[in-house]
mmCIF file of C-alpha atoms in Angstrom:
data_model
loop_
_atom_site.group_PDB
_atom_site.id
_atom_site.type_symbol
_atom_site.label_atom_id
_atom_site.label_comp_id
_atom_site.label_asym_id
_atom_site.label_seq_id
_atom_site.Cartn_x
_atom_site.Cartn_y
_atom_site.Cartn_z
ATOM 1 C CA MET A 1 166.950 139.100 80.221
ATOM 2 C CA THR A 2 166.089 141.822 77.766
ATOM 3 C CA VAL A 3 163.341 144.385 78.056
ATOM 4 C CA ILE A 4 161.443 142.652 75.252
ATOM 5 C CA ASP A 5 161.497 139.367 77.181
ATOM 6 C CA ILE A 6 160.180 141.089 80.294
ATOM 7 C CA LEU A 7 157.404 142.811 78.351
ATOM 8 C CA THR A 8 156.443 139.528 76.683
ATOM 9 C CA ARG A 9 156.245 137.749 80.020
ATOM 10 C CA VAL A 10 154.226 140.538 81.620
ATOM 11 C CA ASP A 11 151.826 140.505 78.673
ATOM 12 C CA THR A 12 151.434 136.727 78.966
ATOM 13 C CA ILE A 13 150.737 136.955 82.690
ATOM 14 C CA CYS A 14 148.198 139.739 82.135
ATOM 15 C CA LYS A 15 146.394 137.634 79.534
ATOM 16 C CA LYS A 16 146.400 134.627 81.838
ATOM 17 C CA TYR A 17 144.856 136.470 84.766
ATOM 18 C CA ASP A 18 142.562 138.826 82.832
ATOM 19 C CA VAL A 19 139.444 139.228 84.999
ATOM 20 C CA ASP A 20 137.097 140.139 82.133
ATOM 21 C CA LYS A 21 138.148 137.109 80.130
ATOM 22 C CA GLN A 22 137.562 134.839 83.129
ATOM 23 C CA ARG A 23 134.087 136.276 83.599
ATOM 24 C CA GLU A 24 133.262 135.566 79.956
ATOM 25 C CA SER A 25 134.459 131.998 80.323
ATOM 26 C CA ASN A 26 132.317 131.561 83.459
ATOM 27 C CA ILE A 27 129.210 132.514 81.485
ATOM 28 C CA SER A 28 129.225 129.043 79.967
ATOM 29 C CA GLY A 29 129.216 127.661 83.539
ATOM 30 C CA ASP A 30 127.938 124.138 83.104
ATOM 31 C CA ASN A 31 129.114 123.777 79.509
ATOM 32 C CA ALA A 32 132.133 121.475 79.874
ATOM 33 C CA PHE A 33 132.855 121.599 76.146
ATOM 34 C CA ALA A 34 133.187 125.395 76.149
ATOM 35 C CA ARG A 35 135.513 125.339 79.149
ATOM 36 C CA LEU A 36 137.744 122.613 77.712
ATOM 37 C CA TYR A 37 137.763 124.224 74.269
ATOM 38 C CA GLY A 38 138.713 127.590 75.792
ATOM 39 C CA ALA A 39 141.607 126.014 77.666
ATOM 40 C CA PHE A 40 142.595 124.161 74.496
ATOM 41 C CA GLU A 41 142.656 127.379 72.469
ATOM 42 C CA THR A 42 144.688 129.165 75.126
ATOM 43 C CA GLN A 43 147.304 126.421 75.103
ATOM 44 C CA ILE A 44 147.474 126.516 71.309
ATOM 45 C CA GLU A 45 147.996 130.295 71.383
ATOM 46 C CA THR A 46 150.739 129.863 73.972
ATOM 47 C CA ALA A 47 152.500 127.250 71.854
ATOM 48 C CA LEU A 48 152.263 129.443 68.752
ATOM 49 C CA GLU A 49 153.698 132.433 70.615
ATOM 50 C CA LYS A 50 156.588 130.332 71.880
ATOM 51 C CA ALA A 51 157.213 128.952 68.400
ATOM 52 C CA GLU A 52 157.388 132.493 67.071
ATOM 53 C CA ILE A 53 159.844 133.461 69.808
ATOM 54 C CA VAL A 54 161.985 130.403 69.034
ATOM 55 C CA THR A 55 162.371 131.470 65.409
ATOM 56 C CA LYS A 56 163.817 134.794 66.574
ATOM 57 C CA GLU A 57 165.937 133.322 69.371
ATOM 58 C CA LYS A 58 169.685 133.541 68.852
ATOM 59 C CA ASN A 59 170.712 131.438 71.858
ATOM 60 C CA ARG A 60 170.519 127.772 70.861
ATOM 61 C CA THR A 61 170.169 126.523 74.426
ATOM 62 C CA SER A 62 167.059 128.556 75.120
ATOM 63 C CA ALA A 63 165.683 127.667 71.684
ATOM 64 C CA VAL A 64 166.077 123.959 72.466
ATOM 65 C CA ALA A 65 164.410 124.435 75.857
ATOM 66 C CA MET A 66 161.492 126.311 74.304
ATOM 67 C CA ASN A 67 161.108 123.645 71.612
ATOM 68 C CA ALA A 68 160.922 121.033 74.369
ATOM 69 C CA GLU A 69 158.197 123.101 76.054
ATOM 70 C CA ILE A 70 156.286 123.273 72.780
ATOM 71 C CA ARG A 71 156.543 119.494 72.369
ATOM 72 C CA ARG A 72 155.181 119.004 75.909
ATOM 73 C CA ILE A 73 152.259 121.316 75.175
ATOM 74 C CA LYS A 74 151.534 119.416 71.964
ATOM 75 C CA ALA A 75 151.593 116.109 73.854
ATOM 76 C CA ARG A 76 149.147 117.450 76.457
ATOM 77 C CA LEU A 77 146.877 118.746 73.718
ATOM 78 C CA ALA A 78 146.976 115.394 71.951
ATOM 79 C CA GLU A 79 145.811 113.755 75.192
ATOM 80 C CA GLU A 80 142.920 116.209 75.473
ATOM 81 C CA VAL A 81 141.613 115.728 71.923
ATOM 82 C CA PRO A 82 139.569 112.560 72.666
ATOM 83 C CA LYS A 83 137.891 114.284 75.637
ATOM 84 C CA LEU A 84 137.080 117.273 73.479
ATOM 85 C CA GLN A 85 135.673 115.035 70.743
ATOM 86 C CA ARG A 86 133.426 113.179 73.202
ATOM 87 C CA LEU A 87 132.102 116.410 74.675
ATOM 88 C CA ALA A 88 131.541 117.876 71.209
ATOM 89 C CA LEU A 89 129.671 114.763 70.124
ATOM 90 C CA LYS A 90 127.407 114.932 73.181
ATOM 91 C CA ARG A 91 126.810 118.621 72.613
ATOM 92 C CA VAL A 92 125.945 118.196 68.925
ATOM 93 C CA CYS A 93 123.676 115.213 69.609
ATOM 94 C CA LYS A 94 121.831 117.325 72.157
ATOM 95 C CA VAL A 95 121.517 120.343 69.865
ATOM 96 C CA PHE A 96 120.412 118.508 66.727
ATOM 97 C CA SER A 97 118.507 115.680 68.436
ATOM 98 C CA GLN A 98 120.081 113.255 65.965
ATOM 99 C CA PRO A 99 121.242 109.694 66.572
ATOM 100 C CA LYS A 100 124.900 109.332 67.485
ATOM 101 C CA SER A 101 125.860 107.556 64.237
ATOM 102 C CA THR A 102 124.515 110.408 62.095
ATOM 103 C CA VAL A 103 126.423 112.986 64.094
ATOM 104 C CA GLU A 104 129.616 110.902 63.893
ATOM 105 C CA ASN A 105 129.267 110.791 60.107
ATOM 106 C CA ILE A 106 128.877 114.571 60.003
ATOM 107 C CA PHE A 107 131.958 115.011 62.206
ATOM 108 C CA SER A 108 134.065 112.660 60.113
ATOM 109 C CA LEU A 109 133.046 114.475 56.932
ATOM 110 C CA ALA A 110 133.891 117.835 58.516
ATOM 111 C CA LEU A 111 137.259 116.474 59.626
ATOM 112 C CA VAL A 112 138.081 115.237 56.119
ATOM 113 C CA VAL A 113 137.131 118.595 54.597
ATOM 114 C CA SER A 114 139.217 120.397 57.215
ATOM 115 C CA ARG A 115 142.249 118.201 56.504
ATOM 116 C CA LEU A 116 141.886 118.773 52.776
ATOM 117 C CA ARG A 117 141.798 122.529 53.280
ATOM 118 C CA GLN A 118 144.899 122.407 55.492
ATOM 119 C CA THR A 119 146.720 120.321 52.908
ATOM 120 C CA THR A 120 145.700 122.703 50.141
ATOM 121 C CA ILE A 121 146.804 125.734 52.137
ATOM 122 C CA SER A 122 150.151 124.169 53.057
ATOM 123 C CA THR A 123 150.893 123.140 49.467
ATOM 124 C CA GLU A 124 149.973 126.618 48.219
ATOM 125 C CA SER A 125 152.274 128.251 50.765
ATOM 126 C CA GLU A 126 155.096 125.861 49.799
ATOM 127 C CA ARG A 127 154.636 126.823 46.146
ATOM 128 C CA GLU A 128 154.809 130.511 47.033
ATOM 129 C CA GLU A 129 158.064 129.984 48.944
ATOM 130 C CA THR A 130 159.765 128.348 45.959
#
């Protein structure tokens, strides 16, 4: 294990158990959406960090193991998406005092716009690479 690996692990552990960050997340208290979204974001950051490490990894065995970890994280996140959507829908309905169908239409429109932006960004980056 190299010094860089040790420093990376220590940094990850410090982020995980950061007292100030936990206090900020407890401010939302009864807001289930904020808690789940915070956990969701943390897992995404973890997966992105591991993906970055995999690209630099020279040992194929550890790269394969880390890729398997990333796939497991993605599977867990995919399971959590419906819960997050339901909580977001409840939260938005409460905030805007709109009927559920109106809010669902707004969400679907936002999702389509988001997908279009991602597609545009990915095609632009592919053009730049070539």
